Coordinates of C-alpha atoms and ligand atoms in Angstrom, one line a residue:
X1 CA 20.5 22.2 -29.3
X2 CA 16.9 22.5 -28.1
X3 CA 15.0 19.3 -27.7
X4 CA 11.7 21.1 -28.3
X5 CA 10.7 24.4 -30.0
X6 CA 8.9 27.2 -28.1
X7 CA 5.7 28.3 -29.8
X8 CA 4.3 30.5 -27.0
X9 CA 6.0 31.9 -23.9
X10 CA 3.8 34.2 -21.8
X11 CA 6.0 34.0 -18.7
X12 CA 7.2 37.6 -18.4
X13 CA 9.2 37.0 -15.3
X14 CA 12.5 36.5 -17.2
X15 CA 14.2 39.7 -16.0
X16 CA 17.2 37.6 -15.0
X17 CA 18.2 34.2 -16.4
X18 CA 17.1 31.4 -14.1
X19 CA 18.4 28.4 -15.9
X20 CA 22.1 27.9 -16.7
X21 CA 22.9 28.3 -20.4
X22 CA 23.1 24.6 -21.2
X23 CA 19.6 23.9 -19.8
X24 CA 18.2 27.1 -21.3
X25 CA 19.4 25.9 -24.8
X26 CA 17.9 22.4 -24.3
X27 CA 14.6 23.8 -23.0
X28 CA 14.5 26.5 -25.7
X29 CA 13.9 29.2 -23.1
X30 CA 14.0 30.0 -19.5
X31 CA 12.1 28.5 -16.6
X32 CA 11.4 30.1 -13.2
X33 CA 8.7 29.7 -10.6
X34 CA 6.8 32.0 -8.3
X35 CA 7.2 31.8 -4.5
X36 CA 4.3 30.1 -2.9
X37 CA 1.9 32.7 -1.6
X38 CA 0.5 30.4 1.1
X39 CA 2.0 28.6 4.1
X40 CA 2.7 25.6 2.1
X41 CA 5.1 24.5 -0.7
X42 CA 4.6 25.7 -4.3
X43 CA 3.1 22.7 -6.1
X44 CA 4.0 21.9 -9.7
X45 CA 2.5 18.8 -11.4
X46 CA 3.8 16.9 -14.4
X47 CA 1.8 14.4 -16.4
X48 CA 1.7 13.0 -20.0
X49 CA -1.7 12.3 -21.6
X50 CA -3.1 10.9 -24.8
X51 CA -5.2 13.2 -27.0
X52 CA -8.3 11.7 -25.5
X53 CA -7.1 12.4 -21.9
X54 CA -5.9 9.0 -20.8
X55 CA -2.8 8.9 -18.5
X56 CA -2.5 5.1 -18.1
X57 CA -3.5 2.1 -20.3
X58 CA -3.9 0.1 -17.1
X59 CA -2.1 -2.9 -18.7
X60 CA 0.4 -4.6 -16.5
X61 CA 3.9 -3.6 -17.6
X62 CA 2.5 -0.8 -19.8
X63 CA 0.6 1.3 -17.2
X64 CA 3.2 4.1 -16.9
X65 CA 3.6 7.4 -18.5
X66 CA 6.4 6.2 -20.8
X67 CA 3.9 4.1 -22.7
X68 CA 1.8 7.2 -23.3
X69 CA 4.7 9.4 -24.3
X70 CA 6.5 6.7 -26.3
X71 CA 9.5 7.5 -24.1
X72 CA 9.7 10.8 -26.0
X73 CA 13.1 12.5 -25.3
X74 CA 11.7 16.0 -24.8
X75 CA 9.1 14.8 -22.3
X76 CA 11.8 12.9 -20.4
X77 CA 14.1 16.0 -20.5
X78 CA 11.3 18.3 -19.1
X79 CA 10.5 15.7 -16.4
X80 CA 14.2 15.7 -15.4
X81 CA 14.3 19.5 -15.4
X82 CA 11.3 19.7 -13.1
X83 CA 12.8 17.2 -10.7
X84 CA 16.0 19.2 -10.7
X85 CA 14.0 22.3 -9.9
X86 CA 12.3 21.1 -6.7
X87 CA 13.0 20.2 -3.1
X88 CA 10.7 17.1 -3.2
X89 CA 8.8 14.9 -5.6
X90 CA 5.5 13.3 -4.4
X91 CA 3.8 10.1 -5.8
X92 CA 1.0 7.8 -4.8
X93 CA 1.7 4.2 -3.8
X94 CA 0.1 2.8 -7.0
X95 CA 2.4 4.8 -9.2
X96 CA 5.3 3.3 -7.3
X97 CA 3.8 -0.3 -7.7
X98 CA 3.4 0.2 -11.4
X99 CA 7.0 1.4 -12.0
X100 CA 10.1 -0.7 -12.5
X101 CA 11.7 -1.8 -9.2
X102 CA 14.8 0.2 -10.3
X103 CA 12.9 3.4 -10.8
X104 CA 14.3 6.5 -9.0
X105 CA 12.5 9.9 -9.0
X106 CA 15.8 11.8 -9.5
X107 CA 16.5 14.1 -12.5
X108 CA 19.0 11.9 -14.4
X109 CA 17.0 8.7 -14.1
X110 CA 14.6 10.0 -16.7
X111 CA 17.1 11.9 -18.9
X112 CA 20.7 10.7 -18.2
X113 CA 22.3 12.9 -21.0
X114 CA 21.6 16.1 -18.9
X115 CA 22.9 14.6 -15.6
X116 CA 25.7 17.1 -15.2
X117 CA 23.6 20.1 -16.3
X118 CA 20.9 19.1 -13.7
X119 CA 23.5 18.7 -11.0
X120 CA 25.2 22.0 -11.7
X121 CA 21.8 23.8 -11.7
X122 CA 20.8 22.3 -8.3
X123 CA 24.2 22.8 -6.7
X124 CA 25.3 26.2 -8.0
X125 CA 22.1 28.0 -8.9
X126 CA 19.4 26.6 -6.6
X127 CA 21.7 25.6 -3.8
X128 CA 19.7 22.5 -3.2
X129 CA 20.8 19.0 -2.0
X130 CA 22.1 16.5 -4.6
X131 CA 18.6 14.9 -5.2
X132 CA 15.1 15.9 -4.4
X133 CA 13.4 14.1 -1.5
X134 CA 10.9 11.4 -2.6
X135 CA 7.6 11.4 -0.8
X136 CA 5.5 8.3 -1.2
X137 CA 1.9 8.4 0.0
X138 CA 0.5 5.1 1.1
X139 CA -2.4 4.5 3.6
X140 CA -1.8 0.8 3.8
X141 CA 2.0 0.9 4.1
X142 CA 2.1 -2.1 1.7
X143 CA 5.3 -1.1 -0.2
X144 CA 8.1 -3.3 -1.6
X145 CA 11.1 -2.3 0.5
X146 CA 13.6 -3.9 -1.9
X147 CA 12.8 -1.2 -4.5
X148 CA 15.7 1.1 -5.4
X149 CA 13.9 4.1 -3.8
X150 CA 14.3 2.5 -0.4
X151 CA 17.8 1.1 -0.9
X152 CA 19.9 3.7 -2.8
X153 CA 22.5 5.7 -0.8
X154 CA 22.0 9.4 -1.2
X155 CA 18.3 9.1 -2.2
X156 CA 16.1 10.0 0.7
X157 CA 12.5 8.7 0.8
X158 CA 9.8 9.7 3.2
X159 CA 6.6 7.6 3.4
X160 CA 3.5 9.5 4.5
X161 CA 1.2 6.9 5.9
X162 CA -1.4 6.1 8.6
X163 CA -0.6 4.5 12.0
X164 CA -1.6 1.1 10.6
X165 CA 0.6 1.7 7.6
X166 CA 3.5 2.7 9.8
X167 CA 3.1 -0.6 11.8
X168 CA 3.0 -2.6 8.6
X169 CA 6.2 -0.9 7.3
X170 CA 7.9 -1.2 10.7
X171 CA 7.2 -5.0 10.7
X172 CA 8.6 -5.2 7.2
X173 CA 11.9 -3.5 8.3
X174 CA 11.5 0.0 7.0
X175 CA 12.8 1.7 10.2
X176 CA 16.2 -0.2 9.7
X177 CA 16.7 1.5 6.3
X178 CA 19.1 4.5 6.7
X179 CA 17.6 6.6 3.9
X180 CA 13.9 6.0 4.8
X181 CA 11.7 8.0 7.1
X182 CA 8.1 7.2 8.1
X183 CA 5.5 9.7 9.1
X184 CA 2.1 8.6 10.4
X185 CA -0.5 11.3 9.9
X186 CA -4.1 11.6 11.1
X187 CA -6.6 10.3 8.6
X188 CA -10.3 10.4 7.8
X189 CA -11.4 6.9 6.6
X190 CA -7.8 5.9 5.8
X191 CA -7.2 9.0 3.7
X192 CA -4.5 11.6 4.6
X193 CA -5.5 15.2 3.8
X194 CA -3.2 16.9 1.3
X195 CA -3.1 19.9 3.7
X196 CA -1.6 17.7 6.4
X197 CA 1.0 16.4 3.9
X198 CA 1.9 19.9 2.7
X199 CA 2.1 21.2 6.3
X200 CA 4.5 18.5 7.3
X201 CA 6.6 19.0 4.2
X202 CA 6.8 22.7 4.8
X203 CA 7.2 22.8 8.6
X204 CA 9.3 19.7 9.3
X205 CA 11.1 18.9 6.0
X206 CA 11.9 22.3 4.7
X207 CA 10.2 21.8 1.3
X208 CA 9.4 25.0 -0.5
X209 CA 8.8 23.6 -4.0
X210 CA 7.1 20.3 -4.6
X211 CA 6.7 18.3 -7.8
X212 CA 3.5 16.2 -8.0
X213 CA 4.0 13.2 -10.3
X214 CA 0.6 11.5 -9.7
X215 CA -1.1 9.3 -10.0
X216 CA -4.5 10.6 -10.8
X217 CA -6.0 9.5 -7.4
X218 CA -3.5 11.4 -5.3
X219 CA -3.5 14.3 -7.8
X220 CA -7.3 14.5 -7.7
X221 CA -7.2 15.1 -3.9
X222 CA -4.5 17.8 -4.3
X223 CA -6.6 19.5 -7.1
X224 CA -9.7 19.3 -4.9
X225 CA -7.9 21.0 -2.0
X226 CA -6.8 23.9 -4.3
X227 CA -3.1 23.0 -3.8
X228 CA -1.9 22.8 -7.4
X229 CA -0.2 25.9 -8.6
X230 CA 1.2 24.8 -12.0
X231 CA 0.6 21.9 -14.4
X232 CA 3.1 20.7 -17.0
X233 CA 1.2 18.5 -19.4
X234 CA 2.7 16.7 -22.3
X235 CA 0.1 15.8 -25.0
X236 CA 1.0 12.7 -26.9
X237 CA -0.4 12.2 -30.4
X238 CA -2.3 9.0 -29.7
X239 CA -5.8 7.9 -28.8
X240 CA -6.2 5.2 -26.0
X241 CA -10.0 4.9 -26.0
X242 CA -12.1 3.4 -23.2
X243 CA -14.9 0.9 -22.8
X244 CA -17.4 0.6 -20.0
X245 CA -15.4 -2.4 -18.8
X246 CA -12.0 -0.7 -18.6
X247 CA -10.9 2.0 -16.2
X248 CA -8.3 4.1 -18.1
X249 CA -7.8 7.0 -15.8
X250 CA -7.6 10.7 -16.8
X251 CA -5.5 13.3 -15.1
X252 CA -7.8 13.5 -12.1
X253 CA -9.7 10.5 -10.6
X254 CA -11.9 10.0 -7.6
X255 CA -13.2 13.6 -7.4
X256 CA -15.4 15.6 -9.7
X257 CA -16.1 19.3 -10.0
X258 CA -19.3 21.3 -10.9
X259 CA -18.9 23.6 -13.8
X260 CA -19.2 26.7 -11.6
X261 CA -16.3 25.7 -9.4
X262 CA -14.1 23.6 -11.7
X263 CA -10.5 24.6 -11.2
X264 CA -9.2 26.8 -14.0
X265 CA -5.8 27.3 -15.4
X266 CA -4.1 29.9 -17.6
X267 CA -1.8 28.9 -20.4
X268 CA 1.8 30.0 -19.8
X269 CA 3.8 28.2 -22.5
X270 CA 3.5 25.8 -25.4
X271 CA 6.4 23.9 -26.9
X272 CA 6.5 21.3 -29.6
X273 CA 8.7 18.5 -30.9
X274 CA 7.5 16.4 -33.9
X275 CA 3.9 15.6 -33.0
X276 CA 4.1 16.1 -29.2
X277 CA 3.0 19.3 -27.4
X278 CA 4.4 20.4 -24.0
X279 CA 1.9 22.7 -22.2
X280 CA 2.5 24.7 -19.1
X281 CA -0.4 26.1 -17.1
X282 CA -0.7 28.3 -14.0
X283 CA -3.7 28.3 -11.7
X284 CA -5.9 31.2 -12.5
X285 CA -6.0 33.5 -9.4
Ligands
LIG1 N1 0.7 9.5 -17.5 C1 1.2 10.0 -16.4 O1 1.8 11.1 -16.5 C2 1.1 9.3 -15.1 C3 1.6 9.9 -14.0 C4 1.5 9.2 -12.8 C5 1.0 8.0 -12.7 N2 0.5 7.4 -13.9 C6 -0.1 6.1 -13.8 O2 -1.3 6.1 -13.0 C7 -1.5 4.9 -12.4 C8 -1.7 5.0 -10.9 O3 -2.6 6.0 -10.6 P1 -3.7 5.8 -9.4 O4 -4.5 7.0 -9.4 O5 -4.3 4.5 -9.5 O6 -2.7 5.7 -8.1 P2 -1.9 6.7 -7.2 O7 -2.5 8.0 -7.0 O8 -0.5 6.7 -7.7 O9 -1.8 5.8 -5.9 C9 -3.0 5.5 -5.2 C10 -2.6 4.9 -3.9 O10 -1.9 6.0 -3.1 C11 -2.2 5.9 -1.8 N3 -3.0 7.2 -1.5 C12 -3.4 8.1 -2.4 N4 -4.0 9.1 -1.8 C13 -3.9 8.9 -0.5 C14 -4.2 9.5 0.7 N5 -4.8 10.8 0.7 N6 -4.0 9.0 1.9 C15 -3.4 7.8 2.0 N7 -3.0 7.1 0.9 C16 -3.2 7.6 -0.3 C17 -3.1 4.7 -1.6 O11 -2.2 3.7 -1.3 P3 -2.4 2.4 -0.4 O12 -3.3 1.5 -1.3 O13 -1.1 1.8 -0.2 O14 -3.1 2.8 0.8 C18 -3.7 4.6 -3.0 O15 -4.2 3.3 -3.2 C19 -0.2 4.1 -12.6 O16 -0.4 3.1 -13.6 C20 0.8 5.1 -13.1 O17 1.8 4.5 -13.9 C21 0.6 8.0 -15.1

């Protein structure tokens, strides 16, 4: 039975079913993606936001997306489905720090009930490895290596960092962890360019489809570099509010656009469950 109801579906590329029947039923429709037109992976983003655009309450222990979504089952199912659809998931270091030490960016971690459906889809339809690669971006290399993402057999994690970050991680023992790879990239003022990350993912790690799971700082840089092809946005029916003394981030932080060149998206689909909306957008060409 579907976890959410489709209200609008403008994706006309459903000539052949893409999802296996069990997932199509739960999603209330099909889901397929275009091939990236450029020499880089196709980039899909997934966020949950309040009605007033907040993606994190910035309160310790309650900073993550599940506080915003209220652990909504359909949001969690879609997150798992998107993870199941890609070669790699990318996150910024702060999103990792603010998650539970047990967190894994694999499909069934977010929606265990569909574990077998996700696995069948990856293995038999997409012919992808058991789990997507996790890509963590950290300039400083200050990451807690006891986290499950660095210690779980079968879960591969790549850290994209600076040369100082690589030294920090090497000192902490990261090179001894069998499932962890470090890549030091060139930086400008400690910041790695999204284009360099995407090039490495495409050319050296075979990533054709990438899921961006934030946070807003890393996502803002990808948005500014024109490297976001699709956005899945869950709208949660609550208002977080802001004061001048609190920094509750929106989807994009650290960059701003002028009206004439603000990135624009086209609505592809709208789904609903109770008071939540699940929006899918594609970058307008
Ligand atoms: N509602 C949602 O859907 C959603 C989704 C994702 C995240 N969140 C929330 O958003 C909050 C985190 O967001 P955020 O924007 O503060 O953090 P973020 O983007 O997750 O992480 C920022 C950190 O990532 C590293 N980084 C980012 N861009 C880099 C670059 N170009 N080069 C090198 N390093 C780079 C830096 O790490 P170092 O400091 O190690 O150098 C930086 O401090 C968390 O509370 C999280 O739970 C919400």
